[in-house]
Coordinates of C-alpha atoms in Angstrom, one line a residue:
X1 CA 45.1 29.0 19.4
X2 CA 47.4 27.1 17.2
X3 CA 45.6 24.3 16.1
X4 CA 48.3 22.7 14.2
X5 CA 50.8 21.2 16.8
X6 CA 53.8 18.8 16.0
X7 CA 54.7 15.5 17.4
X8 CA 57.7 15.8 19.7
X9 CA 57.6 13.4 21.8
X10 CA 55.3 10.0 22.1
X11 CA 54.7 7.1 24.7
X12 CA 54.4 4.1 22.8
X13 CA 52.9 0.4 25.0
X14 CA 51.3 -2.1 23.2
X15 CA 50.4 -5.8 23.4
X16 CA 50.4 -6.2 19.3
X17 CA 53.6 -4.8 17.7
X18 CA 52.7 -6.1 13.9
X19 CA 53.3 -3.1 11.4
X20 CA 54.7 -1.3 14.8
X21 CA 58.1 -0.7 13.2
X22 CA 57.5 1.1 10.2
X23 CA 55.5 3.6 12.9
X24 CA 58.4 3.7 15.4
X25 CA 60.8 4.3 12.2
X26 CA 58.9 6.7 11.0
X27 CA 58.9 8.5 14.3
X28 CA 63.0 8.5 14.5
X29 CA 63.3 10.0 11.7
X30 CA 61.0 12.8 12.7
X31 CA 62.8 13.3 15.8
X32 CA 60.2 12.1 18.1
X33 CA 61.5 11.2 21.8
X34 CA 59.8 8.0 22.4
X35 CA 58.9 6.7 25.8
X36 CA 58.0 3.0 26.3
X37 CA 57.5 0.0 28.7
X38 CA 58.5 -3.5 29.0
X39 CA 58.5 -5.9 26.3
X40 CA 57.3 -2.8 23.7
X41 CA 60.3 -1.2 24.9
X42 CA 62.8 -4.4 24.2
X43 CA 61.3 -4.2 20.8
X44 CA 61.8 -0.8 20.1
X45 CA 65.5 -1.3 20.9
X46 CA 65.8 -4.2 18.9
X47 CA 64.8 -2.2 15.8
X48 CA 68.0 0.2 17.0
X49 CA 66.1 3.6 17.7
X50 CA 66.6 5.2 21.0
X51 CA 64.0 4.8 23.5
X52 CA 63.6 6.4 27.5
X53 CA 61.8 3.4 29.6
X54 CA 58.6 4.9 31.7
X55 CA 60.8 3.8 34.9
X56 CA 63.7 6.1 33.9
X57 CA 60.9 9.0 33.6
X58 CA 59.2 7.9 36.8
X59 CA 62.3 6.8 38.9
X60 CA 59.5 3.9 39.8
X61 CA 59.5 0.6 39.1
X62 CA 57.4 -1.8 37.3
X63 CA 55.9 -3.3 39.9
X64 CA 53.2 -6.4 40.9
X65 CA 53.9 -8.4 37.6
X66 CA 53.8 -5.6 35.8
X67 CA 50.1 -4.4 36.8
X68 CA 51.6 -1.2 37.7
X69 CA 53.8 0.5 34.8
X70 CA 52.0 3.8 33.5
X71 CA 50.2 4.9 36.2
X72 CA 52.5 7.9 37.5
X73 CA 51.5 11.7 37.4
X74 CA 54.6 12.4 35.1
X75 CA 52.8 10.6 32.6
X76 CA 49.6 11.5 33.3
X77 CA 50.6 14.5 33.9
X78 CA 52.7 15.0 30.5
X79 CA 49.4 13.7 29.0
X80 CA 46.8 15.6 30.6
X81 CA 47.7 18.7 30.9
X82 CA 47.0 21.8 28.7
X83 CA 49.3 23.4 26.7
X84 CA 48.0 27.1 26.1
X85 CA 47.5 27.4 30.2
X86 CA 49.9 29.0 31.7
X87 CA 49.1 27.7 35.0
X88 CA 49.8 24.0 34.2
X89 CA 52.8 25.0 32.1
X90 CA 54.2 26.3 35.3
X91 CA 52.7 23.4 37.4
X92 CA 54.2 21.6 34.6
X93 CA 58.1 22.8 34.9
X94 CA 58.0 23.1 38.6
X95 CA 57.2 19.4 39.1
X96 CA 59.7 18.2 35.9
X97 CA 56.9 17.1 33.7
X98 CA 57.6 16.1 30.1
X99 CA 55.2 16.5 27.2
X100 CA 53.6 13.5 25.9
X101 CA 51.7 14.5 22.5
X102 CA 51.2 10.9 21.4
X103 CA 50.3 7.6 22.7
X104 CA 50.1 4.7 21.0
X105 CA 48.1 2.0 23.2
X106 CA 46.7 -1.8 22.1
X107 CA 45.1 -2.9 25.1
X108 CA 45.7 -6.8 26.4
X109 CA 43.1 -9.1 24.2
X110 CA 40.3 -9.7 26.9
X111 CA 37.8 -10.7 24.6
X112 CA 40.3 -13.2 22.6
X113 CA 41.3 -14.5 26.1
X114 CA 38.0 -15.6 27.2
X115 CA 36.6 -16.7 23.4
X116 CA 39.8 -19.3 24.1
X117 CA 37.7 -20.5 27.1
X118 CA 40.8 -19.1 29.4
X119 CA 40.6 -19.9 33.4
X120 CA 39.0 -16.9 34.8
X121 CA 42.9 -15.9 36.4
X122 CA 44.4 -15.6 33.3
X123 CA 40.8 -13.5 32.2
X124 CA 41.5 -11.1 34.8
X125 CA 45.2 -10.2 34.2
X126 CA 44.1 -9.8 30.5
X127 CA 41.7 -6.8 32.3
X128 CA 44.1 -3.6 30.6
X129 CA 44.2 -0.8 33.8
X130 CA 46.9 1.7 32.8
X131 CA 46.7 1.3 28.6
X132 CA 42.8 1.8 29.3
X133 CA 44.1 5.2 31.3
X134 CA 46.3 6.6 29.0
X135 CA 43.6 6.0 26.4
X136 CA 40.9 7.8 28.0
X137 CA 43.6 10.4 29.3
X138 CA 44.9 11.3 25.6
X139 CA 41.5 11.2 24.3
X140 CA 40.3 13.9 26.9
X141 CA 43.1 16.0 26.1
X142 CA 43.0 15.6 22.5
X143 CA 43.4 19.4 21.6
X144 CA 47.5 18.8 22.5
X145 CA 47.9 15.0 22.1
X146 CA 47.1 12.1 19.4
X147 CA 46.0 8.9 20.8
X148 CA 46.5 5.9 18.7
X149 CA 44.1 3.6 20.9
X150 CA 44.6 -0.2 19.0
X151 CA 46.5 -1.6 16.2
X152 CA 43.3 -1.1 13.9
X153 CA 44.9 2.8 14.1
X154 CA 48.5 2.0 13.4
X155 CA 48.2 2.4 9.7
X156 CA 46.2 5.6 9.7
X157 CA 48.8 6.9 12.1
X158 CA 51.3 5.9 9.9
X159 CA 49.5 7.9 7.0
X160 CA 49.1 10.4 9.0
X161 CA 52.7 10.8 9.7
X162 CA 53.9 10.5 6.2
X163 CA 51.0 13.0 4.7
X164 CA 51.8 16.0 6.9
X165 CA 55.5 15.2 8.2
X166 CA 54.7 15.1 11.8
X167 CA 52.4 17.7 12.0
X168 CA 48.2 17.2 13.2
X169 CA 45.5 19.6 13.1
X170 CA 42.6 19.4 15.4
X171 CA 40.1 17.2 13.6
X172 CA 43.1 14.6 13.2
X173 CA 43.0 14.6 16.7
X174 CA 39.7 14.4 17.6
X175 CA 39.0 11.9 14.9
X176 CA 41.5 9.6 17.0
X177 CA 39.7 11.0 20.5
X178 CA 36.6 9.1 19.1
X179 CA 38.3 6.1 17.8
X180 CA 39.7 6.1 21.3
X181 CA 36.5 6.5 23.4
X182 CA 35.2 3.3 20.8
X183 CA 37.8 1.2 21.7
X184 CA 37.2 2.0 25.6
X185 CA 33.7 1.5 25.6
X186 CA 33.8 -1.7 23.7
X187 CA 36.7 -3.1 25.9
X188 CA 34.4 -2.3 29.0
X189 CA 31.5 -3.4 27.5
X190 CA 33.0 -6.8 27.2
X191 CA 34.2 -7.0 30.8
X192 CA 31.0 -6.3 32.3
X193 CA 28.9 -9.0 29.8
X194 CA 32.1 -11.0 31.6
X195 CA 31.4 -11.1 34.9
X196 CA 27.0 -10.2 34.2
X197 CA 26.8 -14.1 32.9
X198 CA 26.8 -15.0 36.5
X199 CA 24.9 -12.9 38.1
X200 CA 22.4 -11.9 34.8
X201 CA 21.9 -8.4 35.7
X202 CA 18.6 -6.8 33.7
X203 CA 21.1 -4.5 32.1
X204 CA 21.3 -4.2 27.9
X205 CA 24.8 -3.5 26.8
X206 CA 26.2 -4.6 23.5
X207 CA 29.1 -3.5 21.2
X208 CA 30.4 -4.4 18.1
X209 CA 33.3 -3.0 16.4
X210 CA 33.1 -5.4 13.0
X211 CA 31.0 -3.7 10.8
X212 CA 30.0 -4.1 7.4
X213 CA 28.1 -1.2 4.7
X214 CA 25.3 -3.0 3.6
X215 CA 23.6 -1.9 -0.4
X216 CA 20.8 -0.4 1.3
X217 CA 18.3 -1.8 4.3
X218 CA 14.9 -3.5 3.4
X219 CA 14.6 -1.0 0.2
X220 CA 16.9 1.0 -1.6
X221 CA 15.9 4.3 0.1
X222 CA 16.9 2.9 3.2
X223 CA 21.0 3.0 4.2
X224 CA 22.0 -0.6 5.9
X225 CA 24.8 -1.6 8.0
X226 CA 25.9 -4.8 9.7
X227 CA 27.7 -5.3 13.1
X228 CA 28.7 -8.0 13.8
X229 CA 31.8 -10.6 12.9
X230 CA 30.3 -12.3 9.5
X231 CA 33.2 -14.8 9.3
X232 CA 32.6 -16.4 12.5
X233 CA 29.7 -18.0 11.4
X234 CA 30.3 -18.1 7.3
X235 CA 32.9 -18.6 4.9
X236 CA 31.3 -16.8 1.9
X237 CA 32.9 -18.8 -0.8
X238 CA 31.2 -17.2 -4.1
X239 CA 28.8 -14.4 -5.0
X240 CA 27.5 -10.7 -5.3
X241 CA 27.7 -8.6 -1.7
X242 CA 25.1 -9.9 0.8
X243 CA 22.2 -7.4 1.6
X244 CA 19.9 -6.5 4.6
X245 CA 17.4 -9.0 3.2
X246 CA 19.6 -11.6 2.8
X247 CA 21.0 -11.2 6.1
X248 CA 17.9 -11.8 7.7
X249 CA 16.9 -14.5 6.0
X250 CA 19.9 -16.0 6.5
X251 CA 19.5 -15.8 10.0
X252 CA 16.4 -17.9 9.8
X253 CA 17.7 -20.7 7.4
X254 CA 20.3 -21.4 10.3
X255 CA 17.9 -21.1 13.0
X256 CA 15.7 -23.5 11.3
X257 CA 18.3 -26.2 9.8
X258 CA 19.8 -26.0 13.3
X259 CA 16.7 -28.7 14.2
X260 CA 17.4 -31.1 12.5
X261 CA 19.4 -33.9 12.7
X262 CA 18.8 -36.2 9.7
X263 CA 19.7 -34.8 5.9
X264 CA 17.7 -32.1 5.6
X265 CA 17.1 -29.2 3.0
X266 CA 15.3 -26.0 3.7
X267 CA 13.7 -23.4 1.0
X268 CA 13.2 -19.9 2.6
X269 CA 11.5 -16.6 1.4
X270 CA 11.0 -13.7 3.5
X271 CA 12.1 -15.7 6.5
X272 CA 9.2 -18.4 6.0
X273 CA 10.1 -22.0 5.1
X274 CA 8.4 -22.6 2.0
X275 CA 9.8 -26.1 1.4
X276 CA 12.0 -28.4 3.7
X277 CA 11.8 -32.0 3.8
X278 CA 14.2 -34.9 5.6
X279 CA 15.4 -37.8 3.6
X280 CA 18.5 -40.2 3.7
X281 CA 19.2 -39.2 0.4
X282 CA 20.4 -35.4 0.3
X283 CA 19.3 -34.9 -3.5
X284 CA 15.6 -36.8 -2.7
X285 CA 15.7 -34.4 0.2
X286 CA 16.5 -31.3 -2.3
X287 CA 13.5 -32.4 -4.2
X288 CA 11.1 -32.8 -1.9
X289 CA 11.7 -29.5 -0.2
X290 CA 11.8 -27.9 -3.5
X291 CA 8.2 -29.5 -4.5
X292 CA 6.6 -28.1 -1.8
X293 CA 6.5 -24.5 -3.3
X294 CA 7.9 -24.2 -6.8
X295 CA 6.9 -20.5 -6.9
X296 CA 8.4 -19.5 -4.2
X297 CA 11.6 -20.7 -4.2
X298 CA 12.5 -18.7 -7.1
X299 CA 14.9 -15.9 -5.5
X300 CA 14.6 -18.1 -2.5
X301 CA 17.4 -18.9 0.0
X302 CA 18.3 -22.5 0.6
X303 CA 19.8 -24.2 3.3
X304 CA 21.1 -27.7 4.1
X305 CA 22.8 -29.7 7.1
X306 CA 24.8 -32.0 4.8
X307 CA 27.6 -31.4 2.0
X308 CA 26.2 -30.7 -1.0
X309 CA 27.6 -33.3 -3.8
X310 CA 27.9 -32.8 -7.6
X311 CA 24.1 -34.9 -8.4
X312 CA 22.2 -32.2 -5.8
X313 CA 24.0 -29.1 -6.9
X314 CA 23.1 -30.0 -10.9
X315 CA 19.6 -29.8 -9.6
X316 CA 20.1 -27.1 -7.6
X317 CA 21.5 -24.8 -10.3
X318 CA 18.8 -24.8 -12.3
X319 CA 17.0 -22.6 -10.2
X320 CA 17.3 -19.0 -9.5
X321 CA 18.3 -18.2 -5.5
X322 CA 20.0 -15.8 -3.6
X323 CA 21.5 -17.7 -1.1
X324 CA 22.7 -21.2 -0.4
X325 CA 24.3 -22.2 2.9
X326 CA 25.8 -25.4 3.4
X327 CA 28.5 -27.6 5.8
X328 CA 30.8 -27.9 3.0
X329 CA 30.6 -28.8 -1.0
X330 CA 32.1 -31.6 -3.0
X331 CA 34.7 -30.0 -5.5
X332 CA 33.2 -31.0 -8.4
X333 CA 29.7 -29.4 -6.9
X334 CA 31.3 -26.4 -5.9
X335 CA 32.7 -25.2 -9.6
X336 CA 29.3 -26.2 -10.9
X337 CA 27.8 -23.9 -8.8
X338 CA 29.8 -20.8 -9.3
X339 CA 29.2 -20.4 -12.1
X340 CA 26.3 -18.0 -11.6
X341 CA 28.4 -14.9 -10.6
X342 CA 25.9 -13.4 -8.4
X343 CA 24.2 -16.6 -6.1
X344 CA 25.8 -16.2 -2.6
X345 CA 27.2 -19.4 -1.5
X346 CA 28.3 -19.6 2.2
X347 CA 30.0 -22.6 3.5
X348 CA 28.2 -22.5 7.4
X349 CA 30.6 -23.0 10.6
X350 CA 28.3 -25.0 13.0
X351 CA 30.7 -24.6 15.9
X352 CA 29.8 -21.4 15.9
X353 CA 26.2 -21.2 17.6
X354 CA 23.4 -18.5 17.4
X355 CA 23.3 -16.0 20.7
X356 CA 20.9 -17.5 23.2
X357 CA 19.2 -13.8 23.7
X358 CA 17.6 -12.0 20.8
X359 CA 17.2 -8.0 20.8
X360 CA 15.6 -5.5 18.5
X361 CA 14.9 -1.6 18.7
X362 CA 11.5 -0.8 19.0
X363 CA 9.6 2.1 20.3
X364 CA 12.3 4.4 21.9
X365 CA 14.6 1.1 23.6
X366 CA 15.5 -2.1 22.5
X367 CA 13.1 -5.4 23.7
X368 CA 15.1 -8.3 24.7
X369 CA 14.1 -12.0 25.1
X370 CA 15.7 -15.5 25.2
X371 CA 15.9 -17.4 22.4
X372 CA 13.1 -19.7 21.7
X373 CA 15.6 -22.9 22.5
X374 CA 12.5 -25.4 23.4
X375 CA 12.1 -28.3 20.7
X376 CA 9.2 -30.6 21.3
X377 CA 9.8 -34.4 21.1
X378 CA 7.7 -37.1 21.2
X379 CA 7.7 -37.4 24.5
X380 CA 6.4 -33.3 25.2
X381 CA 3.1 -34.6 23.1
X382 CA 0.5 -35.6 25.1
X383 CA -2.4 -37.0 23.9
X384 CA -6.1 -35.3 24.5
X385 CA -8.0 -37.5 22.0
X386 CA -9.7 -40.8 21.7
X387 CA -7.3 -41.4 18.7
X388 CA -3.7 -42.2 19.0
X389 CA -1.8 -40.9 16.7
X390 CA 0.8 -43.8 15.0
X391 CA 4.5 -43.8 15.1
X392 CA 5.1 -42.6 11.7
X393 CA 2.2 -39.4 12.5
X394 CA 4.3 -39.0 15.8
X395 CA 7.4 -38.4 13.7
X396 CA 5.5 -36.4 11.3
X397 CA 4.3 -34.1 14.3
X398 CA 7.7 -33.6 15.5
X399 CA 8.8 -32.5 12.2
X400 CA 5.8 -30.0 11.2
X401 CA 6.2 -28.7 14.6
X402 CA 9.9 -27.8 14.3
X403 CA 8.9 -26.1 11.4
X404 CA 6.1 -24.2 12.8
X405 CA 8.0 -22.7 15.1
X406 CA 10.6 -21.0 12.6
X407 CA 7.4 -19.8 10.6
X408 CA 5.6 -15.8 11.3
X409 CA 2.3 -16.0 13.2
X410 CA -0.5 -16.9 12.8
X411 CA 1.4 -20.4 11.6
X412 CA 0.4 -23.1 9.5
X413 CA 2.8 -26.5 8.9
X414 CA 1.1 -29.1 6.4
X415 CA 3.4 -32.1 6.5
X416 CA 3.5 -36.0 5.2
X417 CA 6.3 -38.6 5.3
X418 CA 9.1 -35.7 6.6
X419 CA 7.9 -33.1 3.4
X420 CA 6.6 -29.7 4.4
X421 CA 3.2 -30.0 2.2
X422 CA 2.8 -26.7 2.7
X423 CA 2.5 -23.2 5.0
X424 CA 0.1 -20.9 5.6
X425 CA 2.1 -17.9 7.9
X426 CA 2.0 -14.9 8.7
X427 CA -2.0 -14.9 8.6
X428 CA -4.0 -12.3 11.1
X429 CA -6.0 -15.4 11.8
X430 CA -5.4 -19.0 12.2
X431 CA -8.3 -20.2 10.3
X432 CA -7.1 -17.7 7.4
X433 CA -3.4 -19.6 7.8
X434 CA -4.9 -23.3 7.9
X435 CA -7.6 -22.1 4.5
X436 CA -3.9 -20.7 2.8
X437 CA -1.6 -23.7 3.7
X438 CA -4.7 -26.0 2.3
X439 CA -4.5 -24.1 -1.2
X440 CA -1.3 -24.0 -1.5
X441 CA -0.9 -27.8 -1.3
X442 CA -3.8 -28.5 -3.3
X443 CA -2.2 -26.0 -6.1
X444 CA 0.9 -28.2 -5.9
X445 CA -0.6 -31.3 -6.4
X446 CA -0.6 -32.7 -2.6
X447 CA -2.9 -35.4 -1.3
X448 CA -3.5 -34.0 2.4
X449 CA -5.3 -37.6 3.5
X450 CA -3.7 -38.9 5.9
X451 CA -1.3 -35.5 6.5
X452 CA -0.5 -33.9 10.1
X453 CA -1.4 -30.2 11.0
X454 CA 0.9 -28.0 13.3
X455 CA -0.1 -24.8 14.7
X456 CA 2.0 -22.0 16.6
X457 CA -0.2 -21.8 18.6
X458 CA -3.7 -22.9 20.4
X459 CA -7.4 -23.0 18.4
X460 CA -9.5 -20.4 19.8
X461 CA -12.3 -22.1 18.1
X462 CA -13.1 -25.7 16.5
X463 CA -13.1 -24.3 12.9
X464 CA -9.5 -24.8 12.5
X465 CA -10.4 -28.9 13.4
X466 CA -13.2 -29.2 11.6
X467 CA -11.5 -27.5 8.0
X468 CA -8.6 -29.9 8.5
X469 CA -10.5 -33.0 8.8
X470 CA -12.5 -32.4 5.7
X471 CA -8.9 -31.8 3.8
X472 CA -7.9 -35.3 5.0
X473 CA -5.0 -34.4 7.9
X474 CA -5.4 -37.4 10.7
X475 CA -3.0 -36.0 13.2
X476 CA -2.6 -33.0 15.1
X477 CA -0.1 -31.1 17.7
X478 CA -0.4 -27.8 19.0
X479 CA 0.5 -25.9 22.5
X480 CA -3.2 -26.3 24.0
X481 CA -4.7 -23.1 26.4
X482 CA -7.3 -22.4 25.2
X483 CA -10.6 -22.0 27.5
X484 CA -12.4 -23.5 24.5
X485 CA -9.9 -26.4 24.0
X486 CA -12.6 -28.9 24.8
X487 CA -14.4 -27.8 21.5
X488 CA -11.3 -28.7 19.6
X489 CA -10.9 -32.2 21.1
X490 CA -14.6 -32.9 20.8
X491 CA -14.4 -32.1 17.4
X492 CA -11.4 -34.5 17.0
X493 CA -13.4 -37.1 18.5
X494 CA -15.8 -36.5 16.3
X495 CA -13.6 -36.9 13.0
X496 CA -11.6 -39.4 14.2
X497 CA -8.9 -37.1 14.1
X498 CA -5.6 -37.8 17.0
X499 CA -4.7 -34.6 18.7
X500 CA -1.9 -33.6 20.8
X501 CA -0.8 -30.4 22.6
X502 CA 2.7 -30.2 23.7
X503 CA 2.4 -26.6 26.4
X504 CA 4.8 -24.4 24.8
X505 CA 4.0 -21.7 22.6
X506 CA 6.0 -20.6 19.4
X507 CA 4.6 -17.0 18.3
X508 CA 7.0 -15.1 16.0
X509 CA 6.8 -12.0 15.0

């Protein structure tokens, strides 16, 4: 079999027509008879090159509002069927049935339709039946026909056309079959997640089509990839390409600054806060945060919720950090800080919100969950002591908590007038994570009297009460469950030490 075949004919219908012309130009001059519909016909005429409408092949009309155009067996039929049978050549002459060795298709924008927040009628006519037909029809058949399946293929067509003059060889052709099967998937993808947000289905489908070659994954032996639309959430404004790493902790620097409403800065490593503090003042905020780990903000990403102006960012650029993600930046802040070539700094879309489900392969599947979208406030905390805590411990709770819960388990939040003290995370026990968050604030110079304590989760024991007492913390919140909570709140009552428990739980993993 001849598995170079030449273009002779194509059916061209498509819903985006930019950089369209130089293909259908390129086609006339080739020779290529070109069949079309509707407003992709109109257009094709307007450029002056010959075109047959799908109603003159058919003798049918367009019918229902145009929901019926393409789907004939002459074009189906000059499509599907196979070129080196005799049998459907024959089936082929008897019934007047034209080859169709390319088809160029972009189907109507569903997605962009409901992103808009559309009514759900103008959703559904933006459902593509035929171009999702002809799609899947060329792509089938794609040892005789090329199918162009969206405009992200009109240039490579068009490349395609000018390298070998018309002419395709297999692999061209089944490179465009899997392009084509892509696009379809993706497209129905979409239309199910449509219509499953009502009825919330146990099924896991997801696609992406932006994508983005990462450096490498965690190490450098490891390849990485992205998926995902980037520039919906950031507008990356200076710096070196973003890795694996930074992604992730990226991810967590939004999740985290996302709780707060007051001027806030956040100091991230690994995807742990190791500094964050609240404070009218952005720059008195910066420092704060900053002085609650030193160390390990160096290489660090840093998030805030405010713009950063010109007296923060001359702080801020005297440390070395990967990332820093803001609102916006005064002008004058902004050329300060590029000028370190390589520090990422991403101005943060806030419109643009974090998926409410999380997912992550594991195993041989993928383990889905809802996002942990509970935020404790003063009024979840319910007192089990003698001791009350005060207002300002209340607010203090509230804020180590919020932290907490951003933080890897077993978690740890030291905290004092709105300044993370310090964190002890990511321990195998929580006595471990209370002994390591007690060190490090002692090692930077923190007076724990009078501090708050928030833990991820309940105390299966009274040793986690009893070692933060002796370190000075007066106030405590944490979910409660345990069947040996009564030892923690007797040991409270004992130090003089006000405890809450809030019933929700904030592992992370």
């Amino acid at each position: 079999m001849n598995k170079t075949k030449r273009i002779k004919s194509a059916l061209i219908s498509v819903y985006h027509k930019e950089n369209l012309a130089a293909i259908v130009g390129k086609l006339h001059q080739l020779q290529v008879k070109i069949y079309s519909t509707g407003g992709t016909a109109t257009f094709i005429e307007g450029l002056g090159v010959p075109v047959t409408t799908v109603e003159s092949l058919t003798d049918y009309p367009s019918i229902f509002d145009g929901r019926v155009k393409t789907l004939h067996p002459k074009v189906f039929g000059g499509i599907l069927y196979r070129r080196d049978e005799a049998e459907d050549q024959a089936e082929a002459a008897k019934l007047g049935i034209p080859d169709i060795d390319l088809v160029i298709v972009d189907l109507y924008p569903f997605e962009e339709t409901v992103a808009l927040g559309a009514p759900e009628a103008q959703v559904i006519e933006k459902i593509d039946i035929g171009g999702i037909s002809l799609i899947r029809a060329a792509a089938k058949n794609y040892k005789d026909v090329v199918i162009v399946p969206s405009k992200r293929e009109y240039l490579p067509l068009l490349d395609l056309l000018e390298a070998k003059n018309g002419e395709t060889g297999i692999d061209d052709r089944r490179k465009f079959a899997a392009a084509a099967f892509d696009i379809s998937s993706h497209y129905d993808t979409a239309i199910f997640n449509y219509f499953n947000r009502e009825f919330g289905e146990p099924v896991f489908k997801q696609s992406y089509t932006d994508k983005v070659t990462l450096r490498y994954g965690e190490n450098p032996h490891q390849k990485g990839m992205f998926f995902g639309n980037f520039d919906e959430m950031f507008e990356k404004l200076h710096g070196k390409e973003i890795s694996y790493n930074n992604l992730l902790d990226m991810d967590a620097a939004v999740s985290l600054i996302a709780e707060f409403d007051e001027p806030t800065f956040a100091v991230l490593k690994h995807n742990n806060a190791c500094g964050l503090a609240s404070s009218p003042v952005l720059l008195d905020a910066w420092r704060k945060a900053l002085a609650g780990d030193p160390v390990s903000a160096f290489g660090g990403v840093l998030a805030t919720n405010r713009t950063v102006d010109l007296a923060t960012a001359r702080e801020i650029d005297t440390l070395f950090y990967e990332v820093l993600i803001a609102p916006d930046f005064e002008p004058a802040a902004l050329e300060l800080l590029q000028g370190k070539k390589n520090r990422i700094l991403l101005r943060h879309k806030p419109e643009k919100t974090l998926p409410q489900q999380q997912f992550r392969s594991l195993l041989h599947g993928v383990a889905v969950q809802d996002r942990d979208l509970s935020t404790e406030t003063v009024a979840d905390m319910k007192p089990v002591t003698l001791a009350q805590p005060a207002a300002e411990e209340l607010t203090d709770l509230v804020f180590a908590n919020k932290i907490v819960k951003h933080c890897k388990s077993n978690a740890i939040v030291l905290a004092k007038g709105k300044q993370m003290l310090a964190g002890g995370v990511g321990q195998t026990s929580r006595v471990d994570a209370l002994k390591h968050a007690i060190e490090k604030a002692r090692t930077f110079g923190f007076d724990l009297k009078g501090a708050v304590m928030a833990s991820d989760a309940y105390f299966p024991f009274s040793d986690c009460v009893e070692l933060a007492g002796e370190a000075g913390v007066k106030a405590i919140v944490q979910p409660g469950g345990s069947i040996r909570d009564s030892e923690s709140v007797d040991c409270c009552n004992k130090l003089q030490i006000a405890m809450v428990v809030t019933g929700k739980r904030h592992f992370k993993h």
